[in-house]
Short mmCIF file of C-alpha atoms and ligand atoms in Angstrom, two decimals:
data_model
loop_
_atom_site.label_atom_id
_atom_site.label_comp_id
_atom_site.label_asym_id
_atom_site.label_seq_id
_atom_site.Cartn_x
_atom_site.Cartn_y
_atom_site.Cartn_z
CA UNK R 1 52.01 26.08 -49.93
CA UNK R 2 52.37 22.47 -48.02
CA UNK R 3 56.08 20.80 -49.00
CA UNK R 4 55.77 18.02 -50.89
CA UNK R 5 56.84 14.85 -48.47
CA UNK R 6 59.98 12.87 -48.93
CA UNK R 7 59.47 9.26 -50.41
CA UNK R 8 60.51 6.96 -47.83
CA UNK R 9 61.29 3.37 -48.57
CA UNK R 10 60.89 1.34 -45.31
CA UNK R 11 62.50 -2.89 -46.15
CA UNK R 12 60.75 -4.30 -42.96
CA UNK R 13 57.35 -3.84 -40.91
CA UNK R 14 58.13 -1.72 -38.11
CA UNK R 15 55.81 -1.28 -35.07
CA UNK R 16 52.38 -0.29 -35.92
CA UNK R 17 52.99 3.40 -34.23
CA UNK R 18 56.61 4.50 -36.04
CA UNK R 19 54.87 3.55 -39.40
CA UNK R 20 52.23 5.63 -38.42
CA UNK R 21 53.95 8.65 -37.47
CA UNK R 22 55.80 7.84 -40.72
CA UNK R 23 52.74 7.79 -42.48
CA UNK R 24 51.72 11.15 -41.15
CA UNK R 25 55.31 12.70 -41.62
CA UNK R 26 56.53 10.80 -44.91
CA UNK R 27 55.31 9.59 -48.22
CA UNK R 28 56.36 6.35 -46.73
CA UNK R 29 56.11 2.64 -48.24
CA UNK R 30 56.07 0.21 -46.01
CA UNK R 31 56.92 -3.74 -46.38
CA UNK R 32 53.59 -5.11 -44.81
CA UNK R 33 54.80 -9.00 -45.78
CA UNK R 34 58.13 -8.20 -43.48
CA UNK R 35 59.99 -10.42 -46.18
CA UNK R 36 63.09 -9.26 -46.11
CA UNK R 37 64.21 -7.49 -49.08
CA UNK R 38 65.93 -9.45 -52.21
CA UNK R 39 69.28 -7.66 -53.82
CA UNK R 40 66.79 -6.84 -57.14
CA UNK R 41 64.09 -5.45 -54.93
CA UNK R 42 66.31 -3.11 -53.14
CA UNK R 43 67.80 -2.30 -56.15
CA UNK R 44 64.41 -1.21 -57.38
CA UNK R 45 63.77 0.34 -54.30
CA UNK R 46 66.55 3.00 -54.18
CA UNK R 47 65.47 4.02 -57.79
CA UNK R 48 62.76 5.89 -56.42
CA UNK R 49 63.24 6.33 -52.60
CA UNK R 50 64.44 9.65 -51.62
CA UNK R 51 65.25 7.85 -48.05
CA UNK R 52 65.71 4.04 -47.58
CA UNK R 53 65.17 2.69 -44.19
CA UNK R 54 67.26 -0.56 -43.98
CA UNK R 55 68.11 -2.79 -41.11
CA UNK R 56 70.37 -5.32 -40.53
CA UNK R 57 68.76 -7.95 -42.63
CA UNK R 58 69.88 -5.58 -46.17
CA UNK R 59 73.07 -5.65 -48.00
CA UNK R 60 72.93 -2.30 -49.17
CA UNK R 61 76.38 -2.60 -50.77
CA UNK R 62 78.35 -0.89 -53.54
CA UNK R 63 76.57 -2.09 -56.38
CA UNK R 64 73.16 -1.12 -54.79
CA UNK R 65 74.67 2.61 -54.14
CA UNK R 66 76.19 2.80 -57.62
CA UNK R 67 72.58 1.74 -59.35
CA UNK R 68 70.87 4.14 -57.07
CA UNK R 69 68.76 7.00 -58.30
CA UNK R 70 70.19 10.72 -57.83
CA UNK R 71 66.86 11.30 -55.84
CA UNK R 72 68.27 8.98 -53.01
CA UNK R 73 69.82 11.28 -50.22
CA UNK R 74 69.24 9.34 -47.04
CA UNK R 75 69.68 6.08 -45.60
CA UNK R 76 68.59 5.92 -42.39
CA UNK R 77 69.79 2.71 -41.47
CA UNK R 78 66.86 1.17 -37.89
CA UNK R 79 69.77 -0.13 -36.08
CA UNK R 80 72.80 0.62 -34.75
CA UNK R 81 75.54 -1.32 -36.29
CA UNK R 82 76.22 -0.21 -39.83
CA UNK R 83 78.18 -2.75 -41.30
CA UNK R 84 75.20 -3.97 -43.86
CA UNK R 85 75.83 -0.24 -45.52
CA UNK R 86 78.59 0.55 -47.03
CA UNK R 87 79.20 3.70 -45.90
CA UNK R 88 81.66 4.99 -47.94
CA UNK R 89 80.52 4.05 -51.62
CA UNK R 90 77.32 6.22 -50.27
CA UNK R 91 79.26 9.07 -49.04
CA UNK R 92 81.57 9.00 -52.42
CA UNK R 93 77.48 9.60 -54.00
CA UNK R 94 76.88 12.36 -51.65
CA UNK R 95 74.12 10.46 -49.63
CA UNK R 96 74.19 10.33 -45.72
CA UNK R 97 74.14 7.28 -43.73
CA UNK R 98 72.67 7.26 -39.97
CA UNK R 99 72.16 4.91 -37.38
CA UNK R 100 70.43 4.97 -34.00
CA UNK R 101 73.07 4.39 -31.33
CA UNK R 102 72.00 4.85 -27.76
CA UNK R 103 68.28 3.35 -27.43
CA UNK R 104 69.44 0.09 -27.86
CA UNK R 105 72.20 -0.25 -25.20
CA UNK R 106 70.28 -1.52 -21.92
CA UNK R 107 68.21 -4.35 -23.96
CA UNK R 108 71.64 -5.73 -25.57
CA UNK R 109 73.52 -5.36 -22.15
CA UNK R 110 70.55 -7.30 -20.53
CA UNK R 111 70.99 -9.61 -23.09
CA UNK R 112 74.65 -10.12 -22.64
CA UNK R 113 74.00 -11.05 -18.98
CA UNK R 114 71.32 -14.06 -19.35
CA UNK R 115 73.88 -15.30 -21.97
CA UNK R 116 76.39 -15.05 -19.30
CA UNK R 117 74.11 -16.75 -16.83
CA UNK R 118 72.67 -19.43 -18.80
CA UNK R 119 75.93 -20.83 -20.30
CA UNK R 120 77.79 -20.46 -16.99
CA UNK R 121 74.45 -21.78 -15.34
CA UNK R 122 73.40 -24.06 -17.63
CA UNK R 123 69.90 -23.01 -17.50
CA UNK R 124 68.59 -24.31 -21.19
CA UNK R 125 70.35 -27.81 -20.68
CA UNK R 126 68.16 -27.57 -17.44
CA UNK R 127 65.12 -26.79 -18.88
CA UNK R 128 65.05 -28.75 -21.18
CA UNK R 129 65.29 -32.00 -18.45
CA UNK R 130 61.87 -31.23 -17.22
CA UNK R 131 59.20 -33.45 -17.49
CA UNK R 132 61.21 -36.00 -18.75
CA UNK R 133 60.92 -38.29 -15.87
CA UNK R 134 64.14 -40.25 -17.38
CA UNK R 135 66.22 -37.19 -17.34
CA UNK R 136 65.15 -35.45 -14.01
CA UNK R 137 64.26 -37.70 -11.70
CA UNK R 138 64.38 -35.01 -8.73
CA UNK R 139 67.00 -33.16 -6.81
CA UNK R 140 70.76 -33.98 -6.51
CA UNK R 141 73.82 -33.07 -5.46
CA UNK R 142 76.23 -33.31 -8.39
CA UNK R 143 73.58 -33.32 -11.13
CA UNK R 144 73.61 -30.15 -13.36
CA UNK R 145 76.74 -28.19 -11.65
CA UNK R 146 77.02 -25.17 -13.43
CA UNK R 147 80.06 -22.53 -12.73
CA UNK R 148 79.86 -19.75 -10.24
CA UNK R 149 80.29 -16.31 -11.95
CA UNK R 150 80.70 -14.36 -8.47
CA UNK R 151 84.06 -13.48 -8.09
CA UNK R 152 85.31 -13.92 -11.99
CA UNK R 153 87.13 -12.19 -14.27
CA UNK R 154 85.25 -11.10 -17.42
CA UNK R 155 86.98 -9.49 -20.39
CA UNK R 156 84.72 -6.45 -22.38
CA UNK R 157 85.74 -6.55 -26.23
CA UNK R 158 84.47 -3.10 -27.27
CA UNK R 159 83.80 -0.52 -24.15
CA UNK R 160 81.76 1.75 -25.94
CA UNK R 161 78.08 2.36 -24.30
CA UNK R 162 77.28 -1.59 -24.56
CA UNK R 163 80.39 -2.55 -22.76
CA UNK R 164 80.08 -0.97 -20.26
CA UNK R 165 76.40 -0.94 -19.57
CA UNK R 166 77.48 -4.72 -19.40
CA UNK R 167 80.32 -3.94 -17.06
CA UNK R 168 78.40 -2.11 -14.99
CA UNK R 169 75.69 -4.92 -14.69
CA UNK R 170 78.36 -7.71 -14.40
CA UNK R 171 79.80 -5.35 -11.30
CA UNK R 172 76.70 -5.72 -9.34
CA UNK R 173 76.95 -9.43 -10.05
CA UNK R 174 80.37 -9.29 -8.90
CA UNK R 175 82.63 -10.26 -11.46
CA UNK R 176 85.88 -8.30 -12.05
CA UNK R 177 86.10 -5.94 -14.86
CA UNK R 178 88.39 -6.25 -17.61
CA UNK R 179 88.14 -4.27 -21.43
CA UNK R 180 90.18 -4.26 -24.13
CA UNK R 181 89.28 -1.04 -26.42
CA UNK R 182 91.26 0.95 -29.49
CA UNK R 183 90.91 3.74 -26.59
CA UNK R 184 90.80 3.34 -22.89
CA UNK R 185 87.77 5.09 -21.52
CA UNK R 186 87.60 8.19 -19.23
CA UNK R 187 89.51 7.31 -15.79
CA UNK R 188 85.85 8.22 -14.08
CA UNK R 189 84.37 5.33 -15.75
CA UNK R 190 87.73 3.25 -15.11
CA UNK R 191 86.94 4.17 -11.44
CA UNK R 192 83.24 3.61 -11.24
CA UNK R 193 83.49 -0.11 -12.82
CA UNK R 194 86.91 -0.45 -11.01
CA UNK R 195 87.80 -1.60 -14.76
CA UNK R 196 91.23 -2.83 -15.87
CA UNK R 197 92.12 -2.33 -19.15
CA UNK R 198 94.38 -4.34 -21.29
CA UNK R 199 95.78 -2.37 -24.49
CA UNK R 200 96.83 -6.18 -25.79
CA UNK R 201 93.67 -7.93 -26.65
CA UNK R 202 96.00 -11.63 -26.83
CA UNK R 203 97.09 -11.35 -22.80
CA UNK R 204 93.32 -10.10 -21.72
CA UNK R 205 91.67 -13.33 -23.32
CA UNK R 206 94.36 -15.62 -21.82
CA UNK R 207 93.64 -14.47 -18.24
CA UNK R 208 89.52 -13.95 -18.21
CA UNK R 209 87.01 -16.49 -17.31
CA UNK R 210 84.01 -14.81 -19.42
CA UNK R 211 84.61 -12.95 -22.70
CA UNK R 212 81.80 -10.64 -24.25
CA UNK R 213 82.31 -9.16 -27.18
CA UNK R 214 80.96 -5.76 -27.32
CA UNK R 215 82.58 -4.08 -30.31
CA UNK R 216 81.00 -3.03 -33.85
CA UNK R 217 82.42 -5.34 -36.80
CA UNK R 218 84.37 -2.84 -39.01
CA UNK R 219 86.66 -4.51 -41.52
CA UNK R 220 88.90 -4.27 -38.77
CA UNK R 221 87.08 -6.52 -36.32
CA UNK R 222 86.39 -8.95 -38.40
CA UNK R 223 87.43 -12.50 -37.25
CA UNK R 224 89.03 -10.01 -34.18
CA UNK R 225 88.83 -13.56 -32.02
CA UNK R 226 90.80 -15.62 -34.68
CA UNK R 227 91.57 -19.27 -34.76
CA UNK R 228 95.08 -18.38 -33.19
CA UNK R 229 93.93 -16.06 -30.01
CA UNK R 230 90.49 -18.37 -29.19
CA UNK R 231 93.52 -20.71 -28.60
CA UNK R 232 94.99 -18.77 -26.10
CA UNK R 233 91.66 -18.81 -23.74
CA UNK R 234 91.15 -20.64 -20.14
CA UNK R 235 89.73 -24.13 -21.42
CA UNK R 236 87.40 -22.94 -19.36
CA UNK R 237 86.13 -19.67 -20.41
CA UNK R 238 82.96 -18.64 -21.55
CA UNK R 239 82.60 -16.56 -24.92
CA UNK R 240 79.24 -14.14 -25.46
CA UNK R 241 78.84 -12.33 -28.53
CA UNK R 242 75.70 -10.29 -28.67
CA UNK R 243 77.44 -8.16 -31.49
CA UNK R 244 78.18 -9.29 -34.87
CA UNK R 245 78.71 -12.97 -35.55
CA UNK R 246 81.19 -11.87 -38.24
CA UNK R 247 83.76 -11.09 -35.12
CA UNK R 248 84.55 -13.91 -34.03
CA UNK R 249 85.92 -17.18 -36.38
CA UNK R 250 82.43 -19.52 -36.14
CA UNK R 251 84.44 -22.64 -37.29
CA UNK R 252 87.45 -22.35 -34.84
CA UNK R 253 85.05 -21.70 -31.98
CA UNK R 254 82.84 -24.89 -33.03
CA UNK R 255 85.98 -26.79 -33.51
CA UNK R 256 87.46 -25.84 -30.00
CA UNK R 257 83.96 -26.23 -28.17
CA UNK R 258 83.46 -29.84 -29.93
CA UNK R 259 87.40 -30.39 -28.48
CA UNK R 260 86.50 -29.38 -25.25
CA UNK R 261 89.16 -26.28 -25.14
CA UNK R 262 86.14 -23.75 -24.55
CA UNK R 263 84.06 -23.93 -21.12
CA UNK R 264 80.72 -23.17 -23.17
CA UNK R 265 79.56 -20.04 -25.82
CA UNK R 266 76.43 -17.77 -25.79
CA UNK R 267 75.51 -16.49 -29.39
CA UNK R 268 72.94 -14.02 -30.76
CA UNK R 269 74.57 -13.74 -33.81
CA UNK R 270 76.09 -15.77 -36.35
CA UNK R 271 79.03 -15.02 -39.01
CA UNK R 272 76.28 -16.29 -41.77
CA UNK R 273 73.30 -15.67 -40.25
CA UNK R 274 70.20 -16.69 -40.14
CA UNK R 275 72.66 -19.85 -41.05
CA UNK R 276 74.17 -21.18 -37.88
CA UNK R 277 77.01 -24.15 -37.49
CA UNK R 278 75.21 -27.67 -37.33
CA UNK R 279 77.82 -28.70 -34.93
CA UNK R 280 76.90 -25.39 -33.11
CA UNK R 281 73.52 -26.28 -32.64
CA UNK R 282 74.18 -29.88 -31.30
CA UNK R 283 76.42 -29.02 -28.63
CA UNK R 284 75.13 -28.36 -25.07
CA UNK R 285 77.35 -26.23 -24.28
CA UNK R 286 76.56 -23.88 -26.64
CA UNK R 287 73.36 -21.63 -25.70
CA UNK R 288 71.94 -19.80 -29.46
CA UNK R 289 69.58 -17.22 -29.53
CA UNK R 290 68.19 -16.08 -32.95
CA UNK R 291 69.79 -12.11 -32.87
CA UNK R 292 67.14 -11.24 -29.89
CA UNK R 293 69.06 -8.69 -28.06
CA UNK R 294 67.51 -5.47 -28.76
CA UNK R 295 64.07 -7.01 -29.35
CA UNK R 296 62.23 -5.61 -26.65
CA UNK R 297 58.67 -3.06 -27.61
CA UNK R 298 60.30 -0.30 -26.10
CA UNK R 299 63.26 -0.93 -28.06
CA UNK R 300 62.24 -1.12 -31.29
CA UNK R 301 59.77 2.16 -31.02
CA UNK R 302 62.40 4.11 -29.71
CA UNK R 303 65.09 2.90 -32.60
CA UNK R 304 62.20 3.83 -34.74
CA UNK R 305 61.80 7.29 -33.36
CA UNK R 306 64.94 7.65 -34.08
CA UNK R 307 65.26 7.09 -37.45
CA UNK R 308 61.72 9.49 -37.38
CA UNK R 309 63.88 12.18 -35.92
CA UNK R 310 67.26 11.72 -38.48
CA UNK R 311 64.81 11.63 -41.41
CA UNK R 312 63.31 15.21 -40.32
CA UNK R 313 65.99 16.69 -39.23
CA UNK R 314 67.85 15.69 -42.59
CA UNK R 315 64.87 16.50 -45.34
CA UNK R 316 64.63 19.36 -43.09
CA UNK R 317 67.94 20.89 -44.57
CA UNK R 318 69.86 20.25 -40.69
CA UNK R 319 72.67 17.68 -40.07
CA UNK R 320 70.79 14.79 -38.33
CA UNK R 321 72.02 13.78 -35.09
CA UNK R 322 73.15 10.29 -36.15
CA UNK R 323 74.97 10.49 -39.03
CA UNK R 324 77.32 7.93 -39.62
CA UNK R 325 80.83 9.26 -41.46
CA UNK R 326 82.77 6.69 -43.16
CA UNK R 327 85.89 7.60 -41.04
CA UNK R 328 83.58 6.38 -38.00
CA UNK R 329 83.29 2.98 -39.45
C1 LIG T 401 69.04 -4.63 -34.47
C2 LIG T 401 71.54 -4.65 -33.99
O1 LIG T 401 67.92 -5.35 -34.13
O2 LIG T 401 71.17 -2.33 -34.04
C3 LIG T 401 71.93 -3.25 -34.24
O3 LIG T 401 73.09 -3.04 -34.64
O4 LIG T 401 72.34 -5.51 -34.03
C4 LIG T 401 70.18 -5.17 -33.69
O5 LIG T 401 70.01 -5.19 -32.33
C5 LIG T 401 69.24 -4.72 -35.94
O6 LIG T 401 70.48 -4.27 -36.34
C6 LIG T 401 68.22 -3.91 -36.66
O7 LIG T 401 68.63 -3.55 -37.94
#
């Protein structure tokens, strides 16, 4: 006797070969449109999904768990940071939450870096000159002076694997390593990055040149880089986020980049995104990137593997390997 598949509920096109190995695996439904999902439609959605694939673009919040049909068992969230699930409203209904941690690290880390280097380099305001004739009129010597990174400090918010795949790339480009972490990390990783960690967050930011903030956003990170300690940064210092928008305060980082008490940001995300600070987007020293930094092929069909793997392994009666507990969150 062949089992009967699993319904799986899929809110976005994926890559043509994980909805194929879906298909062949799953009685899956896929979005073709890629619209993302209205509040109604997921609502609907979980009424008859036995697993809902979600990303980052779905609010699959209380009320979406509490209307939720006792069939739903899974949500297998394609992406790593969980904070569009909430994770313990589904646990509380007996349904498991996973993520897929790990295949996503080197893209975001590479990510991190051409932030780094275009802010500090100023390499969109420079693009952007050429072939205006009015604007770049050829070569000088004081025209378009970025900052040097060799030889800075930068500060790591969040040394889990993104931080320091970061650190470890920012090494090799010779800036010093600094984190700040709930936990300092193994003393072998501490050696190999020749790391320095500072258990106050406050007295890292005030001494580091580049900040990149590495960390998930738990209701405990949020608006981790307040108003008050953005104030306490080098009037010179660079800010990255390629993490959640939602960690750092949007309007006191505008405000003090407008002022001229920040040396320039690089953002992938945004605290209401895909809304994003006019003031933000007017200011040159601000280099925006529309949440890019896992999108590479490779990427995106091993996150989809993933979520392949933690649907099997689950309808398959096992634990799946990335299951998401709400005392992880
Ligand atoms: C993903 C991300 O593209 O995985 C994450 O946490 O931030 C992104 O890189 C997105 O979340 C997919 O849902």
């Amino acid at each position: 006797m062949t089992k009967r598949k699993p319904v799986v509920i899929i809110s976005r096109k994926l890559p043509d070969v994980v909805e194929t190995r879906m298909r062949e695996l799953f009685d899956t439904r896929l979005n073709e449109s890629d619209e993302p999902m209205s509040q109604s439609a997921l609502i609907e959605a979980t009424k008859t999904a036995e697993v809902l694939v979600p990303t980052v673009t779905d609010k699959i919040d209380k009320a979406v768990i509490m209307q939720a049909g006792d069939q739903l068992k899974l949500i297998a969230n394609f992406g790593t940071g969980v904070d569009n699930i909430d994770v313990e409203a589904a646990s509380n209904r007996g349904i498991t939450v996973t993520n897929t941690p790990g295949v996503l690290t080197e893209d975001t880390a590479d990510m991190t870096m051409a932030l780094i280097l275009a802010v500090a380099r100023r390499v969109i305001e420079g693009a952007n000159t050429i072939g205006d004739e009015n604007v770049w009129k050829g070569w000088s010597p004081t025209w378009m002076l970025g900052h040097r990174i060799y030889g800075k400090r930068l500060g790591i918010v969040g040394m889990g694997r993104i931080g320091q795949a970061v650190a470890r790339r920012a090494k090799a480009f010779g800036l010093q390593i600094h984190y700040h972490n709930r936990k300092r990390v193994h003393s072998t990783i501490e050696e190999e990055l020749e790391a320095t960690y500072w258990d106050s967050l406050p007295q890292m930011l005030a001494r580091v040149d580049v900040v990149s903030v590495n960390c998930p956003h738990t209701p405990g990170t949020y608006h981790l880089l307040s108003a008050g300690l953005l104030k306490l940064m080098k009037p010179t210092a660079i800010i990255v986020n390629t993490a959640r928008g939602e960690i750092i305060d949007e309007n006191a980082l505008t405000r003090m980049l407008e002022a001229g008490e920040l040396g320039g940001v690089g953002l992938d995300v945004f605290e209401h995104e895909p809304a994003v600070n006019k003031k933000l987007l007017k200011n040159p020293r601000a280099v925006l990137l529309p949440h890019m930094g896992s999108a590479t092929i490779e990427g995106r069909i091993d996150m989809g593997e993933k979520v392949i793997i933690n649907i099997k392994t689950f309808t398959d009666g096992h634990t799946p390997p990335d299951r998401v507990l709400p005392s992880m969150v």
